[in-house]
PDB file of C-alpha atoms in Angstrom:
ATOM      1  CA  MET A   5       0.000   0.000   0.000  1.00 45.00           C
ATOM      2  CA  THR A   6       2.062   2.868  -1.268  1.00 49.00           C
ATOM      3  CA  ASN A   7      -0.880   5.233  -1.116  1.00 55.00           C
ATOM      4  CA  PHE A   8      -0.953   5.421   2.639  1.00 55.00           C
ATOM      5  CA  HIS A   9       0.003   8.819   4.069  1.00 57.00           C
ATOM      6  CA  PRO A  10       0.045   9.744   7.704  1.00 60.00           C
ATOM      7  CA  PRO A  11      -2.719  12.219   8.542  1.00 60.00           C
ATOM      8  CA  THR A  12      -1.769  15.753   7.593  1.00 65.00           C
ATOM      9  CA  ARG A  13      -3.444  19.097   8.013  1.00 63.00           C
ATOM     10  CA  ARG A  14      -4.715  18.761   4.456  1.00 61.00           C
ATOM     11  CA  THR A  15      -6.261  15.381   5.223  1.00 56.00           C
ATOM     12  CA  PHE A  16      -8.090  16.819   8.205  1.00 54.00           C
ATOM     13  CA  LEU A  17      -9.326  19.769   6.195  1.00 54.00           C
ATOM     14  CA  GLY A  18     -10.523  17.342   3.543  1.00 55.00           C
ATOM     15  CA  LEU A  19     -12.323  15.305   6.176  1.00 52.00           C
ATOM     16  CA  ALA A  20     -13.876  18.432   7.623  1.00 51.00           C
ATOM     17  CA  GLY A  21     -15.078  19.419   4.153  1.00 52.00           C
ATOM     18  CA  GLY A  22     -16.484  15.954   3.655  1.00 49.00           C
ATOM     19  CA  ALA A  23     -18.293  16.140   6.978  1.00 47.00           C
ATOM     20  CA  ALA A  24     -19.745  19.510   6.043  1.00 47.00           C
ATOM     21  CA  ALA A  25     -20.919  18.068   2.758  1.00 46.00           C
ATOM     22  CA  LEU A  26     -22.537  15.209   4.625  1.00 45.00           C
ATOM     23  CA  VAL A  27     -24.394  17.631   6.870  1.00 43.00           C
ATOM     24  CA  THR A  28     -25.751  19.653   3.970  1.00 42.00           C
ATOM     25  CA  ALA A  29     -26.278  16.662   1.717  1.00 38.00           C
ATOM     26  CA  PRO A  30     -29.766  15.703   2.906  1.00 37.00           C
ATOM     27  CA  VAL A  31     -31.077  19.152   2.042  1.00 37.00           C
ATOM     28  CA  VAL A  32     -29.907  18.910  -1.514  1.00 36.00           C
ATOM     29  CA  THR A  33     -29.943  15.308  -2.611  1.00 36.00           C
ATOM     30  CA  VAL A  34     -32.608  13.684  -0.483  1.00 39.00           C
ATOM     31  CA  ARG A  35     -35.153  12.001  -2.639  1.00 45.00           C
ATOM     32  CA  PRO A  36     -38.502  11.769  -0.917  1.00 47.00           C
ATOM     33  CA  ALA A  37     -39.470   8.251  -0.032  1.00 52.00           C
ATOM     34  CA  ASP A  38     -41.750   6.919  -2.715  1.00 61.00           C
ATOM     35  CA  ALA A  39     -45.312   6.124  -1.871  1.00 67.00           C
ATOM     36  CA  THR A  40     -45.556   2.521  -0.789  1.00 74.00           C
ATOM     37  CA  PRO A  41     -48.493   0.135  -0.837  1.00 79.00           C
ATOM     38  CA  ALA A  42     -48.891   1.031   2.862  1.00 86.00           C
ATOM     39  CA  MET A  43     -49.123   4.748   1.995  1.00 89.00           C
ATOM     40  CA  LEU A  44     -51.584   3.867  -0.739  1.00 90.00           C
ATOM     41  CA  SER A  45     -53.869   2.083   1.669  1.00 90.00           C
ATOM     42  CA  ALA A  46     -53.451   4.886   4.228  1.00 92.00           C
ATOM     43  CA  ALA A  47     -54.473   7.461   1.602  1.00 92.00           C
ATOM     44  CA  ILE A  48     -57.465   5.343   0.665  1.00 93.00           C
ATOM     45  CA  ARG A  49     -58.441   4.982   4.346  1.00 92.00           C
ATOM     46  CA  ASN A  50     -58.284   8.783   4.625  1.00 92.00           C
ATOM     47  CA  VAL A  51     -61.051   9.008   2.061  1.00 92.00           C
ATOM     48  CA  VAL A  52     -63.205   5.976   2.754  1.00 92.00           C
ATOM     49  CA  GLY A  53     -62.716   5.673   6.510  1.00 91.00           C
ATOM     50  CA  GLU A  54     -63.869   2.309   7.796  1.00 89.00           C
ATOM     51  CA  ALA A  55     -66.229   1.729   4.889  1.00 90.00           C
ATOM     52  CA  ASN A  56     -65.944  -1.371   2.784  1.00 92.00           C
ATOM     53  CA  VAL A  57     -64.665  -0.738  -0.763  1.00 93.00           C
ATOM     54  CA  ARG A  58     -66.176  -3.067  -3.322  1.00 93.00           C
ATOM     55  CA  THR A  59     -64.795  -3.814  -6.755  1.00 95.00           C
ATOM     56  CA  GLY A  60     -66.954  -2.881  -9.704  1.00 93.00           C
ATOM     57  CA  ARG A  61     -69.110  -0.124 -11.179  1.00 94.00           C
ATOM     58  CA  VAL A  62     -65.970   1.958 -11.759  1.00 96.00           C
ATOM     59  CA  ARG A  63     -64.119   1.880 -15.030  1.00 97.00           C
ATOM     60  CA  LEU A  64     -60.568   3.202 -15.197  1.00 97.00           C
ATOM     61  CA  ASP A  65     -59.333   3.768 -18.728  1.00 97.00           C
ATOM     62  CA  ILE A  66     -55.600   4.227 -18.857  1.00 96.00           C
ATOM     63  CA  PRO A  67     -53.085   2.759 -21.311  1.00 95.00           C
ATOM     64  CA  PRO A  68     -51.555  -0.452 -19.884  1.00 94.00           C
ATOM     65  CA  LEU A  69     -48.178   0.373 -21.444  1.00 95.00           C
ATOM     66  CA  VAL A  70     -46.992   3.958 -21.149  1.00 93.00           C
ATOM     67  CA  GLU A  71     -43.928   5.274 -22.959  1.00 91.00           C
ATOM     68  CA  ASN A  72     -43.802   8.661 -21.292  1.00 91.00           C
ATOM     69  CA  GLY A  73     -44.938   8.867 -17.689  1.00 91.00           C
ATOM     70  CA  ASN A  74     -45.182  12.655 -17.842  1.00 92.00           C
ATOM     71  CA  THR A  75     -48.496  12.712 -19.682  1.00 94.00           C
ATOM     72  CA  VAL A  76     -50.708   9.702 -19.272  1.00 95.00           C
ATOM     73  CA  PRO A  77     -54.315  10.133 -20.373  1.00 96.00           C
ATOM     74  CA  MET A  78     -56.781   8.787 -17.848  1.00 97.00           C
ATOM     75  CA  THR A  79     -60.561   8.525 -17.822  1.00 97.00           C
ATOM     76  CA  VAL A  80     -62.631   7.359 -14.875  1.00 97.00           C
ATOM     77  CA  SER A  81     -66.284   6.560 -15.426  1.00 97.00           C
ATOM     78  CA  VAL A  82     -68.805   5.186 -12.984  1.00 97.00           C
ATOM     79  CA  THR A  83     -71.990   3.304 -13.743  1.00 96.00           C
ATOM     80  CA  SER A  84     -74.680   5.422 -12.151  1.00 95.00           C
ATOM     81  CA  PRO A  85     -78.085   6.768 -13.232  1.00 94.00           C
ATOM     82  CA  MET A  86     -77.015  10.226 -11.937  1.00 95.00           C
ATOM     83  CA  THR A  87     -80.481  11.122 -10.674  1.00 94.00           C
ATOM     84  CA  ALA A  88     -81.293  13.323  -7.698  1.00 93.00           C
ATOM     85  CA  ASN A  89     -81.398  10.275  -5.414  1.00 94.00           C
ATOM     86  CA  ASP A  90     -78.742   8.059  -6.920  1.00 95.00           C
ATOM     87  CA  TYR A  91     -75.586   9.737  -8.084  1.00 96.00           C
ATOM     88  CA  VAL A  92     -71.813   9.781  -7.706  1.00 97.00           C
ATOM     89  CA  LYS A  93     -70.555  12.193  -5.058  1.00 96.00           C
ATOM     90  CA  SER A  94     -66.873  11.986  -5.795  1.00 97.00           C
ATOM     91  CA  ILE A  95     -64.126  10.108  -7.590  1.00 97.00           C
ATOM     92  CA  HIS A  96     -60.697   9.679  -6.009  1.00 97.00           C
ATOM     93  CA  VAL A  97     -57.618   8.448  -7.840  1.00 97.00           C
ATOM     94  CA  PHE A  98     -54.547   6.996  -6.132  1.00 96.00           C
ATOM     95  CA  ASN A  99     -51.260   5.457  -7.173  1.00 94.00           C
ATOM     96  CA  GLU A 100     -48.790   3.127  -5.587  1.00 92.00           C
ATOM     97  CA  LYS A 101     -45.303   4.432  -6.376  1.00 91.00           C
ATOM     98  CA  ASN A 102     -45.326   8.159  -7.139  1.00 91.00           C
ATOM     99  CA  PRO A 103     -43.784  10.327  -4.400  1.00 91.00           C
ATOM    100  CA  GLN A 104     -47.345  10.958  -3.167  1.00 92.00           C
ATOM    101  CA  PRO A 105     -50.175   8.420  -3.173  1.00 94.00           C
ATOM    102  CA  ASN A 106     -52.835  10.950  -4.227  1.00 95.00           C
ATOM    103  CA  ILE A 107     -53.468  11.885  -7.834  1.00 96.00           C
ATOM    104  CA  GLY A 108     -56.714  13.828  -7.639  1.00 97.00           C
ATOM    105  CA  ASN A 109     -60.143  14.112  -6.033  1.00 97.00           C
ATOM    106  CA  PHE A 110     -63.080  15.027  -8.268  1.00 97.00           C
ATOM    107  CA  HIS A 111     -66.326  16.175  -6.699  1.00 97.00           C
ATOM    108  CA  LEU A 112     -69.440  15.644  -8.750  1.00 96.00           C
ATOM    109  CA  GLY A 113     -73.140  15.764  -8.021  1.00 92.00           C
ATOM    110  CA  PRO A 114     -76.502  14.848  -9.481  1.00 92.00           C
ATOM    111  CA  ARG A 115     -76.204  17.678 -12.012  1.00 92.00           C
ATOM    112  CA  ALA A 116     -73.169  16.111 -13.659  1.00 94.00           C
ATOM    113  CA  GLY A 117     -75.464  14.005 -15.832  1.00 93.00           C
ATOM    114  CA  ARG A 118     -72.710  11.492 -16.459  1.00 96.00           C
ATOM    115  CA  ALA A 119     -70.179  10.294 -13.901  1.00 96.00           C
ATOM    116  CA  GLN A 120     -67.065  10.589 -15.989  1.00 97.00           C
ATOM    117  CA  VAL A 121     -63.865  12.598 -15.579  1.00 98.00           C
ATOM    118  CA  SER A 122     -60.777  12.732 -17.795  1.00 98.00           C
ATOM    119  CA  THR A 123     -57.386  14.263 -17.153  1.00 97.00           C
ATOM    120  CA  ARG A 124     -53.699  13.654 -17.777  1.00 97.00           C
ATOM    121  CA  ILE A 125     -51.458  12.354 -15.027  1.00 96.00           C
ATOM    122  CA  ARG A 126     -47.817  11.647 -14.199  1.00 94.00           C
ATOM    123  CA  LEU A 127     -46.540   8.203 -13.288  1.00 94.00           C
ATOM    124  CA  ALA A 128     -43.105   7.809 -11.724  1.00 91.00           C
ATOM    125  CA  ASP A 129     -42.832   4.058 -12.179  1.00 90.00           C
ATOM    126  CA  SER A 130     -44.619   0.946 -13.340  1.00 93.00           C
ATOM    127  CA  GLN A 131     -47.349   0.613 -10.785  1.00 93.00           C
ATOM    128  CA  LYS A 132     -50.941   0.210  -9.775  1.00 94.00           C
ATOM    129  CA  VAL A 133     -53.500   3.002 -10.144  1.00 95.00           C
ATOM    130  CA  VAL A 134     -56.700   2.824  -8.105  1.00 95.00           C
ATOM    131  CA  ALA A 135     -59.897   4.788  -8.735  1.00 97.00           C
ATOM    132  CA  ILE A 136     -62.548   4.890  -6.017  1.00 96.00           C
ATOM    133  CA  ALA A 137     -66.030   6.323  -6.398  1.00 96.00           C
ATOM    134  CA  ARG A 138     -68.216   7.475  -3.534  1.00 96.00           C
ATOM    135  CA  LEU A 139     -71.890   7.116  -4.302  1.00 96.00           C
ATOM    136  CA  SER A 140     -74.759   9.113  -2.841  1.00 95.00           C
ATOM    137  CA  ASP A 141     -75.614   6.207  -0.512  1.00 94.00           C
ATOM    138  CA  ASP A 142     -72.020   6.407   0.818  1.00 94.00           C
ATOM    139  CA  THR A 143     -70.936   3.099  -0.636  1.00 95.00           C
ATOM    140  CA  PHE A 144     -67.501   2.923  -2.232  1.00 96.00           C
ATOM    141  CA  TRP A 145     -66.618   1.164  -5.463  1.00 96.00           C
ATOM    142  CA  SER A 146     -63.205   0.775  -7.010  1.00 95.00           C
ATOM    143  CA  ALA A 147     -61.229  -0.253 -10.066  1.00 96.00           C
ATOM    144  CA  THR A 148     -57.524  -1.029 -10.218  1.00 95.00           C
ATOM    145  CA  VAL A 149     -55.229  -1.054 -13.241  1.00 96.00           C
ATOM    146  CA  ASP A 150     -51.596  -2.162 -13.480  1.00 95.00           C
ATOM    147  CA  ILE A 151     -49.508   0.036 -15.742  1.00 95.00           C
ATOM    148  CA  VAL A 152     -46.045  -0.460 -17.176  1.00 95.00           C
ATOM    149  CA  VAL A 153     -44.128   2.815 -17.568  1.00 93.00           C
ATOM    150  CA  THR A 154     -40.990   2.826 -19.712  1.00 90.00           C
ATOM    151  CA  LEU A 155     -39.930   6.466 -19.223  1.00 84.00           C
ATOM    152  CA  ALA A 156     -40.756   7.616 -15.723  1.00 80.00           C
ATOM    153  CA  ALA A 157     -41.942  11.089 -14.802  1.00 77.00           C
ATOM    154  CA  CYS A 158     -40.338  13.221 -12.065  1.00 62.00           C
ATOM    155  CA  THR A 159     -36.814  11.910 -12.568  1.00 60.00           C
ATOM    156  CA  GLU A 160     -35.516  14.341 -15.139  1.00 61.00           C
ATOM    157  CA  GLU A 161     -33.255  17.178 -14.083  1.00 61.00           C
ATOM    158  CA  VAL A 162     -34.026  20.788 -14.753  1.00 64.00           C
ATOM    159  CA  ILE A 163     -31.343  22.290 -16.948  1.00 58.00           C
TER     160      ILE A 163
ATOM    161  CA  MET B   1     -51.839  33.553 -25.579  1.00 48.00           C
ATOM    162  CA  PRO B   2     -54.790  32.870 -23.302  1.00 59.00           C
ATOM    163  CA  ALA B   3     -53.881  30.986 -20.154  1.00 87.00           C
ATOM    164  CA  ALA B   4     -57.059  28.922 -20.249  1.00 93.00           C
ATOM    165  CA  LEU B   5     -58.700  27.005 -23.055  1.00 95.00           C
ATOM    166  CA  ILE B   6     -62.350  26.174 -22.494  1.00 95.00           C
ATOM    167  CA  ASN B   7     -64.593  24.096 -24.687  1.00 96.00           C
ATOM    168  CA  VAL B   8     -68.312  24.376 -23.923  1.00 96.00           C
ATOM    169  CA  PRO B   9     -71.001  23.819 -26.558  1.00 96.00           C
ATOM    170  CA  ALA B  10     -72.626  27.133 -27.528  1.00 95.00           C
ATOM    171  CA  LYS B  11     -76.087  25.579 -27.692  1.00 95.00           C
ATOM    172  CA  ALA B  12     -77.788  22.579 -26.161  1.00 96.00           C
ATOM    173  CA  LYS B  13     -81.253  21.126 -25.770  1.00 96.00           C
ATOM    174  CA  ARG B  14     -82.768  21.195 -22.300  1.00 95.00           C
ATOM    175  CA  GLY B  15     -81.774  18.047 -20.454  1.00 93.00           C
ATOM    176  CA  ASP B  16     -78.814  17.224 -22.697  1.00 94.00           C
ATOM    177  CA  VAL B  17     -75.674  15.973 -21.031  1.00 96.00           C
ATOM    178  CA  ILE B  18     -72.834  18.126 -22.332  1.00 96.00           C
ATOM    179  CA  GLU B  19     -69.101  17.665 -22.093  1.00 97.00           C
ATOM    180  CA  ILE B  20     -66.905  20.496 -20.829  1.00 97.00           C
ATOM    181  CA  LYS B  21     -63.199  20.465 -21.594  1.00 97.00           C
ATOM    182  CA  THR B  22     -60.747  22.756 -19.840  1.00 97.00           C
ATOM    183  CA  LEU B  23     -57.030  23.291 -20.154  1.00 97.00           C
ATOM    184  CA  MET B  24     -55.024  25.709 -18.049  1.00 96.00           C
ATOM    185  CA  SER B  25     -51.448  26.452 -19.025  1.00 95.00           C
ATOM    186  CA  HIS B  26     -49.341  25.860 -15.928  1.00 95.00           C
ATOM    187  CA  ILE B  27     -45.968  24.234 -15.296  1.00 93.00           C
ATOM    188  CA  MET B  28     -47.284  22.000 -12.453  1.00 94.00           C
ATOM    189  CA  GLU B  29     -43.796  21.779 -10.938  1.00 93.00           C
ATOM    190  CA  THR B  30     -43.912  18.739  -8.679  1.00 92.00           C
ATOM    191  CA  GLY B  31     -41.429  19.814  -6.018  1.00 91.00           C
ATOM    192  CA  TYR B  32     -39.591  16.519  -6.520  1.00 89.00           C
ATOM    193  CA  ARG B  33     -37.224  17.630  -9.263  1.00 88.00           C
ATOM    194  CA  HIS B  34     -33.640  18.833  -8.857  1.00 86.00           C
ATOM    195  CA  THR B  35     -31.501  21.204 -10.822  1.00 86.00           C
ATOM    196  CA  ALA B  36     -28.180  20.013 -12.231  1.00 85.00           C
ATOM    197  CA  SER B  37     -26.502  21.522  -9.169  1.00 87.00           C
ATOM    198  CA  GLY B  38     -28.699  19.494  -6.856  1.00 84.00           C
ATOM    199  CA  GLU B  39     -31.157  22.056  -5.563  1.00 88.00           C
ATOM    200  CA  VAL B  40     -34.786  21.068  -5.187  1.00 89.00           C
ATOM    201  CA  VAL B  41     -37.071  22.972  -7.536  1.00 90.00           C
ATOM    202  CA  PRO B  42     -39.841  24.314  -5.298  1.00 93.00           C
ATOM    203  CA  ARG B  43     -43.331  22.978  -5.762  1.00 94.00           C
ATOM    204  CA  ASN B  44     -45.631  25.112  -7.908  1.00 95.00           C
ATOM    205  CA  ILE B  45     -48.888  23.415  -8.782  1.00 96.00           C
ATOM    206  CA  ILE B  46     -52.556  24.167  -9.180  1.00 96.00           C
ATOM    207  CA  THR B  47     -54.255  22.725  -6.125  1.00 97.00           C
ATOM    208  CA  SER B  48     -57.889  23.339  -6.886  1.00 97.00           C
ATOM    209  CA  PHE B  49     -60.219  23.680  -9.848  1.00 97.00           C
ATOM    210  CA  ALA B  50     -63.919  24.500  -9.681  1.00 97.00           C
ATOM    211  CA  CYS B  51     -66.731  25.071 -12.165  1.00 97.00           C
ATOM    212  CA  ARG B  52     -69.910  27.009 -11.332  1.00 96.00           C
ATOM    213  CA  TYR B  53     -73.026  27.081 -13.484  1.00 95.00           C
ATOM    214  CA  ASN B  54     -75.111  30.198 -12.871  1.00 94.00           C
ATOM    215  CA  GLY B  55     -73.515  30.467  -9.459  1.00 93.00           C
ATOM    216  CA  ALA B  56     -73.977  26.863  -8.314  1.00 94.00           C
ATOM    217  CA  GLU B  57     -70.924  24.646  -8.074  1.00 95.00           C
ATOM    218  CA  ILE B  58     -71.263  21.676 -10.400  1.00 95.00           C
ATOM    219  CA  PHE B  59     -67.725  20.301 -10.387  1.00 97.00           C
ATOM    220  CA  ARG B  60     -64.649  20.651  -8.212  1.00 97.00           C
ATOM    221  CA  ALA B  61     -61.259  18.946  -8.216  1.00 97.00           C
ATOM    222  CA  ASP B  62     -58.350  18.784  -5.761  1.00 97.00           C
ATOM    223  CA  LEU B  63     -55.149  18.383  -7.735  1.00 97.00           C
ATOM    224  CA  TYR B  64     -51.826  16.894  -6.643  1.00 96.00           C
ATOM    225  CA  PRO B  65     -48.359  16.948  -8.240  1.00 95.00           C
ATOM    226  CA  ALA B  66     -49.305  13.767 -10.111  1.00 95.00           C
ATOM    227  CA  ILE B  67     -51.447  15.851 -12.468  1.00 96.00           C
ATOM    228  CA  SER B  68     -49.519  16.591 -15.673  1.00 95.00           C
ATOM    229  CA  ALA B  69     -48.315  20.025 -16.694  1.00 94.00           C
ATOM    230  CA  ASN B  70     -51.030  22.182 -18.283  1.00 95.00           C
ATOM    231  CA  PRO B  71     -53.849  20.436 -16.415  1.00 96.00           C
ATOM    232  CA  PHE B  72     -56.467  19.151 -18.816  1.00 97.00           C
ATOM    233  CA  ILE B  73     -59.767  18.251 -17.175  1.00 97.00           C
ATOM    234  CA  THR B  74     -62.974  17.183 -18.813  1.00 98.00           C
ATOM    235  CA  PHE B  75     -66.288  16.462 -17.147  1.00 97.00           C
ATOM    236  CA  PHE B  76     -70.010  16.453 -17.873  1.00 97.00           C
ATOM    237  CA  THR B  77     -73.062  18.388 -16.825  1.00 96.00           C
ATOM    238  CA  THR B  78     -76.743  18.506 -17.640  1.00 95.00           C
ATOM    239  CA  ALA B  79     -77.889  21.581 -19.545  1.00 94.00           C
ATOM    240  CA  THR B  80     -80.822  22.903 -17.547  1.00 93.00           C
ATOM    241  CA  GLU B  81     -80.995  26.601 -18.397  1.00 93.00           C
ATOM    242  CA  SER B  82     -79.167  29.214 -20.423  1.00 96.00           C
ATOM    243  CA  GLY B  83     -76.409  30.848 -18.525  1.00 95.00           C
ATOM    244  CA  LYS B  84     -72.786  31.156 -17.720  1.00 96.00           C
ATOM    245  CA  PHE B  85     -70.136  28.683 -16.677  1.00 96.00           C
ATOM    246  CA  GLU B  86     -67.431  30.130 -14.484  1.00 97.00           C
ATOM    247  CA  PHE B  87     -64.145  28.332 -14.036  1.00 97.00           C
ATOM    248  CA  GLU B  88     -61.581  28.965 -11.350  1.00 97.00           C
ATOM    249  CA  TRP B  89     -58.081  27.587 -10.829  1.00 97.00           C
ATOM    250  CA  ILE B  90     -56.213  28.182  -7.579  1.00 97.00           C
ATOM    251  CA  GLY B  91     -52.628  27.186  -6.900  1.00 96.00           C
ATOM    252  CA  ASP B  92     -49.338  27.711  -5.119  1.00 96.00           C
ATOM    253  CA  ASN B  93     -47.706  31.148  -4.878  1.00 95.00           C
ATOM    254  CA  GLY B  94     -51.068  32.869  -5.016  1.00 94.00           C
ATOM    255  CA  PHE B  95     -51.898  31.524  -8.467  1.00 95.00           C
ATOM    256  CA  SER B  96     -55.486  32.292  -9.389  1.00 95.00           C
ATOM    257  CA  GLU B  97     -57.119  32.353 -12.805  1.00 95.00           C
ATOM    258  CA  THR B  98     -60.709  32.489 -13.927  1.00 96.00           C
ATOM    259  CA  ALA B  99     -62.497  31.973 -17.201  1.00 96.00           C
ATOM    260  CA  SER B 100     -66.101  31.830 -18.286  1.00 95.00           C
ATOM    261  CA  ALA B 101     -68.250  30.548 -21.120  1.00 96.00           C
ATOM    262  CA  SER B 102     -71.903  31.005 -22.004  1.00 96.00           C
ATOM    263  CA  ILE B 103     -74.438  28.498 -23.205  1.00 96.00           C
ATOM    264  CA  VAL B 104     -77.878  28.866 -24.768  1.00 96.00           C
ATOM    265  CA  VAL B 105     -80.303  26.140 -23.724  1.00 95.00           C
ATOM    266  CA  GLU B 106     -83.414  25.691 -25.841  1.00 91.00           C
TER     267      GLU B 106
END
């Protein structure tokens, strides 16, 4: 080991610099923990509470294979007569692996006429997207889609 | 260039279900991106969108960073009477924009 040098003033200064960098590092390079399946279920619990979420009545249209996660078209529609007594109150969309589990909450009402909402979303990874509808009788219905994302959103640097 | 693009049919029959399309030009910066030098780019998103029809709220959305840049939202409503749709977007850093569109219901 010819590279070994006894500690010098320069070494200590280097170490001190390194330590300083370590202290400031979390501020600059920390990447927020991605949403996990646990965060997904916590976010869903925030909306539905203790209610039982049943599968069905909700249709989530989203491409199963996405090339660019920055703009993914998504349409959620719910089977509902949309009358004054039987309508969709709200639609909530969640994901599994973006930095945050929430995508959007859409509040409708009997005047919507049709329970359908479209938007464009970002997906940071191949993952599961869940749409949950709250009906006027306070029952919850859901649909889940697995999506493969080849180019993830959120990862690019700003030049 | 207008900040908002709204598509509402000019005319409808009473009782028709009409589609409303809205697009607001906005960066929707997630707050999770970094510059080349490693600094976090601060979050700047639209957090809320609402549509009122002759004063009554008919649609509202809470938006998160997972909504793409230039948020595009479409939804439906039943044409009940002639009147005005008012749209409002609210976001970070005091962002606030409104737009409106009229419809004639026969």
